[in-house]
XYZ file of C-alpha atoms in Angstrom:
681
model
C 69.638 -46.325 33.151
C 67.404 -43.394 32.225
C 66.521 -41.626 29.022
C 68.847 -38.820 30.105
C 71.651 -41.115 28.998
C 71.144 -39.685 25.518
C 71.582 -36.086 26.675
C 75.385 -36.449 26.613
C 77.240 -34.868 23.714
C 77.587 -37.712 21.216
C 80.443 -38.479 18.895
C 79.410 -37.755 15.319
C 78.895 -40.971 13.344
C 79.533 -40.359 9.658
C 80.476 -43.839 8.493
C 79.140 -47.218 9.589
C 80.538 -50.611 8.641
C 78.377 -53.708 8.905
C 80.226 -57.019 9.273
C 77.907 -59.577 7.691
C 75.439 -59.314 4.808
C 72.729 -61.719 5.885
C 69.081 -61.312 6.869
C 70.029 -58.782 9.570
C 72.976 -56.921 8.097
C 71.594 -56.350 4.611
C 68.145 -54.893 5.371
C 69.351 -52.974 8.445
C 72.154 -51.318 6.523
C 69.865 -50.453 3.622
C 67.348 -48.649 5.804
C 69.987 -46.812 7.874
C 71.651 -45.612 4.672
C 68.277 -44.632 3.234
C 66.920 -42.772 6.246
C 70.004 -41.123 7.747
C 72.920 -38.951 6.685
C 75.362 -41.794 7.372
C 77.408 -43.665 4.773
C 77.060 -47.432 5.297
C 79.383 -50.122 3.963
C 78.379 -53.785 4.192
C 81.257 -56.265 4.061
C 81.354 -60.023 3.734
C 84.131 -62.520 3.005
C 81.862 -64.288 0.510
C 82.453 -62.582 -2.873
C 79.419 -64.220 -4.497
C 77.132 -62.810 -1.836
C 78.569 -59.316 -2.202
C 78.211 -59.576 -5.985
C 74.539 -60.449 -5.488
C 74.010 -57.417 -3.245
C 75.523 -55.240 -5.966
C 73.140 -56.659 -8.570
C 69.381 -56.502 -9.099
C 69.044 -60.144 -7.979
C 69.537 -59.692 -4.243
C 70.514 -62.774 -2.213
C 67.550 -62.202 0.118
C 63.883 -61.852 -0.761
C 62.110 -59.369 1.465
C 59.219 -57.122 0.388
C 60.493 -53.569 -0.003
C 64.165 -54.535 0.234
C 64.788 -54.205 -3.503
C 63.514 -50.635 -3.477
C 65.380 -49.682 -0.317
C 68.661 -51.080 -1.633
C 68.195 -49.535 -5.054
C 67.487 -46.128 -3.545
C 70.392 -46.127 -1.099
C 72.927 -48.002 -3.244
C 72.262 -46.574 -6.701
C 70.832 -43.180 -5.889
C 67.478 -44.107 -7.397
C 64.166 -43.431 -5.721
C 61.124 -45.129 -7.162
C 57.669 -43.586 -7.082
C 54.719 -45.715 -8.124
C 51.210 -45.122 -9.405
C 48.838 -48.046 -9.588
C 45.751 -48.203 -11.785
C 42.447 -49.328 -10.313
C 40.239 -52.357 -10.876
C 40.544 -53.177 -14.574
C 44.051 -51.736 -14.583
C 45.067 -53.307 -11.280
C 48.048 -54.996 -12.881
C 49.480 -51.801 -14.323
C 52.391 -50.130 -12.579
C 53.650 -46.658 -13.426
C 57.213 -46.282 -12.294
C 59.233 -43.102 -11.875
C 62.712 -42.282 -10.673
C 64.490 -39.450 -8.882
C 68.131 -39.083 -7.912
C 69.706 -39.074 -4.455
C 73.299 -39.387 -3.341
C 74.307 -43.060 -2.993
C 75.130 -43.951 0.615
C 75.100 -47.769 0.674
C 78.111 -49.783 -0.461
C 79.004 -53.472 -0.545
C 82.565 -54.751 -0.371
C 84.784 -57.730 0.384
C 87.565 -55.466 1.712
C 86.854 -56.023 5.392
C 90.011 -54.356 6.720
C 89.509 -51.120 4.801
C 85.883 -50.887 5.876
C 86.852 -51.353 9.524
C 89.525 -48.643 9.290
C 87.091 -46.158 7.717
C 84.251 -46.709 10.164
C 83.245 -44.639 13.157
C 80.828 -47.355 14.252
C 80.836 -51.072 13.439
C 77.816 -53.381 13.485
C 78.632 -57.043 14.130
C 75.919 -58.922 12.217
C 77.500 -62.334 11.785
C 75.841 -65.717 12.156
C 75.489 -67.294 15.610
C 74.283 -70.838 14.908
C 73.590 -73.510 17.492
C 76.684 -75.540 18.366
C 76.951 -78.837 16.527
C 79.789 -80.264 18.611
C 81.315 -80.323 22.064
C 79.844 -79.003 25.314
C 76.486 -77.404 24.685
C 75.953 -79.275 21.411
C 72.396 -78.764 20.203
C 71.588 -75.852 22.527
C 74.456 -73.393 23.130
C 75.230 -70.670 20.597
C 78.377 -71.031 18.513
C 80.125 -67.667 18.876
C 83.060 -68.495 16.609
C 82.055 -65.942 13.959
C 81.534 -63.241 16.587
C 84.982 -63.861 18.041
C 86.613 -63.852 14.600
C 84.933 -60.543 13.727
C 85.983 -59.043 17.065
C 89.608 -60.058 16.586
C 89.597 -58.553 13.092
C 88.340 -55.241 14.463
C 91.027 -55.182 17.157
C 93.776 -56.047 14.673
C 92.845 -53.469 12.052
C 91.534 -50.435 13.962
C 93.935 -47.497 14.280
C 91.548 -45.083 15.964
C 88.674 -45.288 18.459
C 85.626 -47.289 17.398
C 82.141 -47.995 18.665
C 81.468 -51.720 18.283
C 77.791 -52.676 18.226
C 76.646 -56.210 18.950
C 73.757 -56.699 16.523
C 73.776 -60.497 16.233
C 71.559 -62.450 18.600
C 73.894 -63.659 21.329
C 73.707 -65.197 24.819
C 73.607 -62.897 27.809
C 77.001 -61.403 28.758
C 78.581 -61.937 25.322
C 79.433 -58.227 25.280
C 81.812 -58.838 28.160
C 83.724 -61.372 26.052
C 83.859 -58.904 23.164
C 85.218 -56.181 25.443
C 87.924 -58.461 26.804
C 89.060 -59.593 23.333
C 89.171 -56.021 22.045
C 91.089 -54.747 25.080
C 93.625 -57.574 24.917
C 94.334 -57.154 21.200
C 93.892 -53.413 20.626
C 96.590 -51.365 18.943
C 98.278 -48.735 21.158
C 96.066 -45.755 21.921
C 92.888 -47.280 20.443
C 89.742 -47.351 22.579
C 86.657 -49.455 21.935
C 83.181 -48.898 23.341
C 80.879 -51.906 23.094
C 77.106 -51.561 22.750
C 74.269 -54.046 22.459
C 71.652 -53.131 19.871
C 69.574 -56.255 19.149
C 67.350 -56.456 16.087
C 63.638 -57.220 16.351
C 62.881 -57.919 12.709
C 60.265 -60.336 11.477
C 61.156 -61.803 8.114
C 58.549 -60.794 5.579
C 58.023 -57.423 7.283
C 61.641 -56.479 8.016
C 61.571 -53.215 6.070
C 58.409 -52.090 7.830
C 59.924 -53.110 11.175
C 63.023 -51.046 10.446
C 61.088 -48.000 9.265
C 58.552 -48.092 12.099
C 60.177 -49.984 14.998
C 58.247 -50.686 18.177
C 61.453 -49.909 20.075
C 65.181 -49.512 19.612
C 67.219 -50.974 22.474
C 70.723 -49.687 23.156
C 72.654 -51.355 25.943
C 75.880 -49.836 27.235
C 78.250 -49.895 30.169
C 77.361 -47.634 33.088
C 80.249 -45.239 32.404
C 80.389 -41.769 30.839
C 82.148 -43.288 27.819
C 79.497 -45.984 27.511
C 76.688 -43.449 27.748
C 78.350 -41.247 25.134
C 78.685 -44.183 22.745
C 75.021 -45.043 23.272
C 74.122 -41.419 22.574
C 76.093 -41.539 19.310
C 74.118 -44.554 18.072
C 70.865 -43.018 19.279
C 71.539 -39.957 17.118
C 71.667 -42.174 14.017
C 68.288 -43.762 14.738
C 66.718 -40.474 15.851
C 66.822 -39.246 12.261
C 63.649 -41.259 11.628
C 62.652 -42.939 14.905
C 60.878 -40.962 17.664
C 63.082 -40.417 20.692
C 60.647 -42.065 23.072
C 61.135 -45.354 21.206
C 64.903 -45.337 21.657
C 65.476 -47.008 24.995
C 68.720 -47.176 26.948
C 69.588 -49.989 29.362
C 72.534 -51.988 30.588
C 74.316 -54.423 28.295
C 72.998 -57.596 29.882
C 69.351 -56.477 29.863
C 69.622 -55.608 26.188
C 71.102 -58.993 25.298
C 68.540 -60.953 27.308
C 65.618 -58.866 25.990
C 66.155 -60.193 22.472
C 66.178 -63.822 23.605
C 63.189 -63.233 25.864
C 61.110 -61.582 23.123
C 61.612 -64.481 20.708
C 60.969 -67.053 23.416
C 57.688 -65.383 24.369
C 56.570 -65.178 20.738
C 57.383 -68.844 20.181
C 55.528 -69.654 23.384
C 52.353 -68.105 21.976
C 52.620 -70.147 18.781
C 53.168 -73.398 20.649
C 50.289 -72.526 22.980
C 47.788 -72.041 20.169
C 49.109 -75.148 18.406
C 48.513 -77.127 21.593
C 44.970 -75.764 21.663
C 44.519 -76.783 18.019
C 44.900 -80.438 19.043
C 42.129 -80.025 21.604
C 39.949 -78.297 19.007
C 40.293 -81.186 16.574
C 39.316 -83.673 19.269
C 36.324 -81.723 20.571
C 34.899 -80.048 17.478
C 35.931 -76.532 18.494
C 37.405 -74.258 15.815
C 40.892 -72.967 16.610
C 40.359 -69.799 14.557
C 37.295 -68.933 16.609
C 39.087 -69.705 19.856
C 42.081 -67.605 18.795
C 39.853 -64.709 17.852
C 37.995 -64.850 21.152
C 41.226 -64.906 23.133
C 42.892 -62.266 20.973
C 40.103 -59.774 21.606
C 41.142 -59.734 25.256
C 43.255 -56.590 25.549
C 45.553 -58.364 27.982
C 46.395 -60.988 25.342
C 46.032 -59.365 21.932
C 45.652 -61.109 18.547
C 49.272 -61.323 17.403
C 50.991 -64.711 16.975
C 47.828 -66.677 17.743
C 47.494 -68.374 14.373
C 47.680 -72.164 14.463
C 49.927 -73.832 11.927
C 52.317 -76.716 11.280
C 54.893 -75.266 13.685
C 57.190 -72.252 13.780
C 60.412 -72.086 11.809
C 63.111 -69.605 10.931
C 66.565 -69.036 12.309
C 65.596 -67.316 15.553
C 62.863 -68.912 17.635
C 64.291 -72.373 18.134
C 67.887 -71.174 18.409
C 67.048 -68.481 20.944
C 64.953 -70.797 23.097
C 67.825 -73.276 23.114
C 70.077 -70.415 24.238
C 67.773 -69.772 27.187
C 67.635 -73.496 27.958
C 71.427 -73.720 27.979
C 71.761 -70.535 30.039
C 69.227 -71.848 32.568
C 71.015 -75.174 32.881
C 74.360 -73.402 33.273
C 72.839 -71.478 36.180
C 71.425 -74.741 37.634
C 67.867 -73.581 36.954
C 66.744 -76.945 35.645
C 63.000 -76.429 36.110
C 63.275 -73.194 34.141
C 65.162 -75.017 31.387
C 62.470 -77.715 31.232
C 59.754 -75.075 30.902
C 61.353 -73.447 27.858
C 62.319 -76.783 26.316
C 58.643 -77.793 26.349
C 57.970 -75.086 23.737
C 60.378 -76.771 21.327
C 58.876 -80.175 22.105
C 55.364 -78.927 21.315
C 56.606 -77.428 18.051
C 58.064 -80.759 16.949
C 54.925 -82.568 18.101
C 52.783 -80.309 15.903
C 54.720 -81.298 12.775
C 54.398 -84.992 13.576
C 50.716 -84.607 14.417
C 50.018 -82.932 11.087
C 51.894 -85.717 9.281
C 49.868 -88.409 11.044
C 46.629 -86.658 10.148
C 47.581 -86.611 6.469
C 48.489 -90.308 6.547
C 45.248 -91.199 8.339
C 43.080 -89.320 5.837
C 44.844 -90.966 2.892
C 43.809 -94.425 4.070
C 46.932 -94.964 6.191
C 49.095 -95.374 3.140
C 51.220 -92.829 1.249
C 53.309 -95.262 -0.774
C 53.226 -94.336 -4.444
C 50.811 -91.436 -3.891
C 51.670 -87.973 -5.099
C 51.565 -85.130 -2.573
C 51.857 -81.555 -3.798
C 53.580 -79.409 -1.169
C 52.809 -75.719 -1.688
C 55.384 -73.546 0.011
C 58.791 -74.363 1.417
C 59.825 -71.103 3.102
C 59.084 -71.055 6.818
C 56.636 -68.176 6.307
C 55.386 -66.003 3.486
C 57.256 -63.020 2.047
C 60.704 -64.497 2.653
C 62.931 -67.036 0.966
C 64.366 -68.205 4.296
C 63.951 -71.949 4.775
C 65.901 -72.447 7.984
C 63.989 -74.751 10.361
C 60.973 -74.604 8.027
C 58.184 -77.058 8.939
C 58.206 -78.093 5.282
C 61.556 -79.812 5.777
C 60.200 -82.177 8.429
C 56.949 -82.776 6.558
C 58.657 -83.626 3.272
C 61.096 -85.965 5.005
C 58.165 -87.688 6.708
C 56.388 -88.112 3.370
C 59.545 -89.472 1.766
C 59.926 -91.954 4.611
C 56.411 -93.184 3.768
C 57.542 -93.628 0.126
C 55.254 -90.931 -1.214
C 56.033 -89.006 -4.391
C 56.467 -85.373 -3.360
C 56.175 -82.378 -5.696
C 57.280 -79.056 -4.167
C 56.552 -75.533 -5.331
C 57.566 -72.259 -3.688
C 57.409 -68.913 -5.511
C 60.631 -67.539 -4.001
C 62.866 -70.381 -2.796
C 65.427 -71.600 -5.363
C 65.419 -75.327 -6.101
C 69.072 -75.657 -5.043
C 68.181 -74.279 -1.627
C 65.330 -76.790 -1.225
C 67.616 -79.678 -2.151
C 70.265 -78.460 0.263
C 67.814 -78.267 3.165
C 66.453 -81.755 2.483
C 69.898 -83.292 2.176
C 71.110 -81.597 5.357
C 68.074 -82.928 7.226
C 69.406 -86.452 7.123
C 67.141 -87.855 4.411
C 68.683 -90.529 2.218
C 69.953 -88.770 -0.917
C 69.137 -91.652 -3.243
C 65.567 -91.857 -1.965
C 65.171 -88.074 -2.247
C 66.197 -88.148 -5.897
C 63.674 -90.891 -6.599
C 60.721 -89.367 -4.749
C 61.057 -85.552 -4.723
C 60.475 -83.143 -7.607
C 60.881 -79.353 -7.481
C 58.253 -77.795 -9.746
C 58.255 -74.438 -11.573
C 54.538 -73.808 -10.964
C 51.860 -74.835 -8.506
C 49.858 -76.356 -11.363
C 52.726 -78.664 -12.275
C 53.076 -79.714 -8.656
C 49.350 -80.441 -8.297
C 48.902 -82.252 -11.603
C 47.760 -85.837 -10.983
C 48.268 -85.379 -7.216
C 46.326 -87.279 -4.586
C 46.533 -84.410 -2.116
C 47.685 -80.815 -1.765
C 49.524 -79.900 1.437
C 49.610 -76.147 1.994
C 52.608 -75.341 4.192
C 53.498 -71.677 3.565
C 50.816 -68.981 3.616
C 51.810 -67.250 0.373
C 49.011 -64.908 -0.697
C 48.900 -66.401 -4.178
C 47.698 -69.727 -2.739
C 44.626 -68.143 -1.152
C 41.168 -68.459 -2.683
C 39.767 -65.737 -0.453
C 39.191 -62.194 -1.630
C 42.053 -59.805 -0.944
C 39.897 -57.842 1.496
C 38.870 -60.988 3.334
C 42.436 -62.203 3.553
C 43.623 -58.893 4.981
C 40.815 -58.874 7.531
C 41.595 -62.421 8.580
C 45.327 -62.034 9.027
C 45.401 -58.428 10.144
C 48.591 -58.000 8.139
C 49.585 -55.365 5.668
C 52.261 -55.524 3.066
C 55.360 -53.541 4.074
C 55.379 -51.685 0.774
C 52.077 -50.111 1.719
C 53.910 -47.946 4.243
C 57.384 -47.622 2.763
C 58.686 -44.065 3.039
C 61.728 -43.440 0.893
C 62.613 -39.996 2.299
C 66.167 -39.819 3.588
C 64.855 -38.483 6.887
C 61.335 -38.406 8.207
C 59.675 -35.063 8.732
C 57.873 -36.673 11.672
C 60.870 -38.087 13.529
C 61.696 -34.951 15.456
C 58.079 -34.312 16.359
C 57.426 -37.853 17.515
C 54.976 -38.516 14.693
C 56.850 -41.292 12.910
C 54.857 -44.031 14.539
C 54.072 -47.353 12.937
C 50.802 -46.811 11.082
C 47.666 -47.677 12.974
C 45.853 -50.972 12.580
C 43.738 -49.567 9.784
C 45.833 -49.678 6.603
C 44.021 -46.798 4.988
C 43.855 -43.074 5.585
C 40.247 -42.666 4.553
C 37.333 -44.625 3.063
C 38.064 -43.167 -0.342
C 41.426 -44.910 -0.312
C 39.973 -48.334 0.410
C 39.621 -49.313 -3.195
C 43.251 -48.525 -3.850
C 44.438 -50.467 -0.825
C 47.233 -48.149 0.275
C 47.894 -44.852 2.023
C 48.422 -41.536 0.328
C 51.868 -39.955 0.191
C 52.680 -36.563 1.645
C 50.256 -33.832 0.676
C 52.149 -32.274 -2.167
C 51.823 -32.361 -5.896
C 53.913 -35.082 -7.462
C 54.113 -33.112 -10.677
C 53.196 -36.157 -12.771
C 51.425 -36.058 -16.097
C 50.146 -39.153 -17.863
C 48.670 -39.430 -21.320
C 45.446 -41.456 -21.609
C 46.004 -44.180 -24.256
C 42.388 -44.020 -25.404
C 41.521 -40.333 -25.481
C 45.002 -38.926 -25.882
C 44.197 -36.518 -23.037
C 47.038 -35.397 -20.777
C 46.028 -35.894 -17.137
C 47.653 -34.512 -14.017
C 47.949 -36.766 -10.984
C 47.978 -34.852 -7.723
C 49.170 -36.681 -4.611
C 46.447 -35.120 -2.480
C 43.540 -36.251 -4.568
C 44.502 -39.355 -6.485
C 43.883 -42.551 -4.515
C 45.946 -44.365 -7.132
C 49.180 -43.016 -5.699
C 51.074 -45.788 -3.925
C 51.420 -45.129 -0.266
C 54.710 -44.674 1.167
C 57.164 -44.238 -1.664
C 57.382 -40.556 -0.913
C 60.363 -39.214 -2.765
C 61.511 -35.644 -2.967
C 60.089 -35.148 -6.440
C 60.499 -31.706 -7.916
C 57.358 -29.983 -9.279
C 59.110 -29.895 -12.645
C 59.359 -33.675 -12.565
C 57.224 -34.852 -15.502
C 56.390 -38.262 -16.849
C 56.735 -39.083 -20.521
C 54.764 -42.300 -20.856
C 55.011 -44.972 -23.513
C 52.141 -47.396 -23.993
C 52.386 -51.059 -24.857
C 49.421 -53.254 -25.681
C 49.615 -56.920 -24.623
C 46.776 -59.445 -24.309
C 44.236 -56.664 -24.484
C 45.766 -54.775 -21.593
C 47.547 -51.448 -21.854
C 50.784 -51.200 -19.882
C 52.064 -47.727 -19.090
C 55.823 -47.312 -18.949
C 56.754 -43.924 -17.586
C 60.130 -42.366 -18.380
C 60.703 -39.622 -15.837
C 63.087 -36.816 -16.658
C 64.206 -34.178 -14.215
C 64.289 -30.569 -15.346
C 67.447 -28.852 -14.111
C 67.797 -25.153 -13.441
C 68.623 -24.460 -17.089
C 65.376 -26.199 -18.143
C 67.260 -29.029 -19.834
C 66.242 -32.641 -19.405
C 68.571 -35.327 -18.219
C 67.643 -38.970 -17.969
C 67.855 -40.275 -14.439
C 67.431 -43.969 -14.977
C 67.856 -45.198 -18.514
C 66.995 -48.816 -17.714
C 63.309 -47.916 -17.538
C 62.835 -47.670 -21.270
C 64.937 -50.678 -22.138
C 64.457 -53.100 -19.286
C 64.385 -56.849 -19.784
C 61.193 -58.673 -20.656
C 60.564 -61.783 -18.615
C 58.816 -64.959 -19.792
C 55.035 -65.165 -19.927
C 52.902 -65.269 -16.817
C 52.392 -68.604 -15.071
C 48.605 -68.567 -15.449
C 48.215 -68.897 -19.197
C 44.417 -68.848 -18.934
C 44.552 -65.364 -17.508
C 47.415 -63.528 -19.090
C 47.585 -60.740 -16.542
C 51.309 -60.272 -16.133
C 52.037 -57.351 -13.844
C 54.366 -54.786 -15.290
C 57.143 -53.479 -13.083
C 58.731 -50.684 -15.061
C 58.870 -52.570 -18.319
C 59.725 -55.835 -16.557
C 57.131 -58.594 -16.227
C 57.092 -60.896 -13.223
C 57.298 -64.583 -14.096
C 57.035 -67.359 -11.561
C 58.381 -69.696 -14.198
C 61.644 -67.755 -14.156
C 64.525 -68.401 -11.796
C 64.323 -67.173 -8.220
C 66.952 -64.550 -8.974
C 64.874 -63.229 -11.875
C 61.766 -63.195 -9.716
C 63.586 -61.239 -7.023
C 64.887 -58.761 -9.581
C 61.380 -58.038 -10.814
C 59.385 -58.549 -7.621
C 59.919 -54.951 -6.613
C 56.606 -53.488 -5.652
C 54.192 -56.324 -5.280
C 51.631 -56.271 -2.528
C 49.185 -58.986 -1.566
C 46.808 -58.135 -4.364
C 49.465 -58.145 -7.075
C 50.471 -61.797 -7.114
C 48.360 -64.065 -9.318
C 46.007 -66.218 -7.274
C 45.802 -69.940 -7.934
C 42.897 -71.158 -10.008
C 41.708 -73.942 -7.733
C 39.159 -75.076 -10.323
C 42.043 -75.710 -12.691
C 43.868 -77.639 -9.980
C 40.763 -79.760 -9.359
C 40.625 -80.763 -13.021
C 44.081 -82.301 -12.861
C 43.940 -84.141 -9.516
C 43.096 -87.741 -8.729
C 39.838 -88.518 -6.925
C 39.026 -88.205 -4.102
C 40.804 -84.855 -3.863
C 42.279 -83.771 -0.538
C 43.588 -80.391 0.543
C 45.449 -80.176 3.846
C 45.355 -76.527 4.860
C 48.271 -76.159 7.233
C 47.727 -72.422 7.633
C 43.920 -72.115 7.787
C 44.118 -69.568 4.980
C 41.687 -71.077 2.460
C 37.934 -70.679 1.992
C 36.938 -74.255 2.676
C 33.401 -73.746 1.400
C 34.645 -72.712 -2.037
C 36.960 -75.699 -2.178
C 34.198 -78.085 -1.103
C 32.048 -76.754 -3.948
C 34.813 -77.816 -6.345
C 34.824 -81.321 -4.915
C 37.768 -81.036 -2.523
C 37.766 -82.571 0.919
C 39.551 -80.090 3.161
C 41.407 -80.892 6.355
C 42.778 -78.053 8.447
C 44.791 -77.719 11.621
C 42.581 -77.032 14.621
C 39.342 -78.058 12.890
C 37.560 -81.374 13.201
C 37.863 -83.538 10.094
C 38.056 -87.022 8.654
C 40.922 -88.067 10.925
C 38.747 -87.142 13.910
C 35.765 -89.235 12.858
C 34.115 -87.049 10.208
C 32.997 -89.123 7.226
C 34.019 -88.318 3.688
C 31.039 -87.007 1.723
């Protein structure tokens, strides 16, 4: 199938319905609504989940998602100005109006009837019963959604398979739709798999490496593919929208995740060799990653991969291979899962060995429960296995995660098979890292949240090679670069020029933002021009009118001035109208977790508080990048721990020299340590 597939006259897509409001449906719908001229309705049969999507406490934590949803759902665009250095915690927030184009509903039938195109974004878990138990995908939700579409639709629809499914699932969808369709209704089925990484999903949607569209090899199939391509082409360069047959598209998603998981298991296998020989896995990974044939991505050793995709998709390939009698192929892919489980057990054994082969009665502080940073997803998280192992050894476990609600942690642990009574006696969910670490024998770092790091922000960015998605978030409805092929993912360097380095983000489009801010000390009115001020946050490029002025209010707290900007838009008659009244009367959250350094970051007039509930944190965690979250005071942690003090760095994200200077003994994956014969100093 060639790129000329998209040269056919497409059917105009004006309304899209997304069936499912999870980690795929929610963010995908928000960005499509934000960046295109299409109205998107997300439906779910769970009323509580839909209510959460309609609120400021979204059911999913994803950097940039709050802003994207707010812009598309409420018609509010946020523009941000950050202060520098001594004012690094100050956020200046402004608002402009756009037409709302994102809606959330529980009325599934009405949304199906209204749609030109329907995304199927429902869950496809691994089967827990019957033939294929433990490896095959359970397609019950996909079938139910398909039957609903066939029952309700009264005119032609394009049905897009967005969920991760086994190869040839589209054929089943086509057969169900054809058998149950109302008279005169035609369905065209497409495969359009998502390639989102949790924690960077908004960036991945704004700047995708590729968009795959699989269709049948018929004129109708090509026309349907062209219709979907037109939606994406409003912000994605045409050369990144790739057409192929249905089966290739379906298998490509499984193959991509399997290959990524393979890299992680490969470097984790090497980490075991490094510990035994004295090699350093970070140095080995860097050396290998500099080979252009290999590249540096996904070569970071850790306690094992998690999330909803990698393990499930590899099991899908294993089951598919066995169904095709390709048993050697199935064994190859299964070995990746086996290595992942081995890594968790190996890390557990190392912790037990270092703590004198006895965990009974000892307190272990587990920092992080999400399977990776910048998400609250805990599915298949390595933390689940580690905590259960510690509980089995009768350790006292204190868990802290900045984004995962305590109820979610309890649910994961109970579903893992741990004895409920023992869990209640041995596990505590803590509101802060300091509470978790108080009087602990060891700290086990499981999730690489930036706030746990004791490295400088610059060093951390250099080490991981990652940038926060908000640093490139473009809130324009359509990209001025899409048609010219310029809307590429930003290059590896996160900055446009050396002068922007201190600000840590890219400049917006070269136009005056029309913003005036009054200096709280001198009283001077200053103009901030987007071309010259490196304190303009990168990608939140809204269509601000030159008459858009800021009327700031200043609040003094703990010796730090916080600027709250109330933007008003001048209409053609020169009259002001308030765009977003919440700015001047927003809620005030509890005090900052680190009471020694009262540097709460202001978001609008809202203060982030890690002592608040997860929902409150999500509601206020709107524009935080890596440098915004408060870093742990490891000296403070050292004062409250039992001696000798151990830190088990499961992510190799800490400066071990700094910790050693505080009296910690540090053990890390892929580095020789006490369990490998090194003596405790």
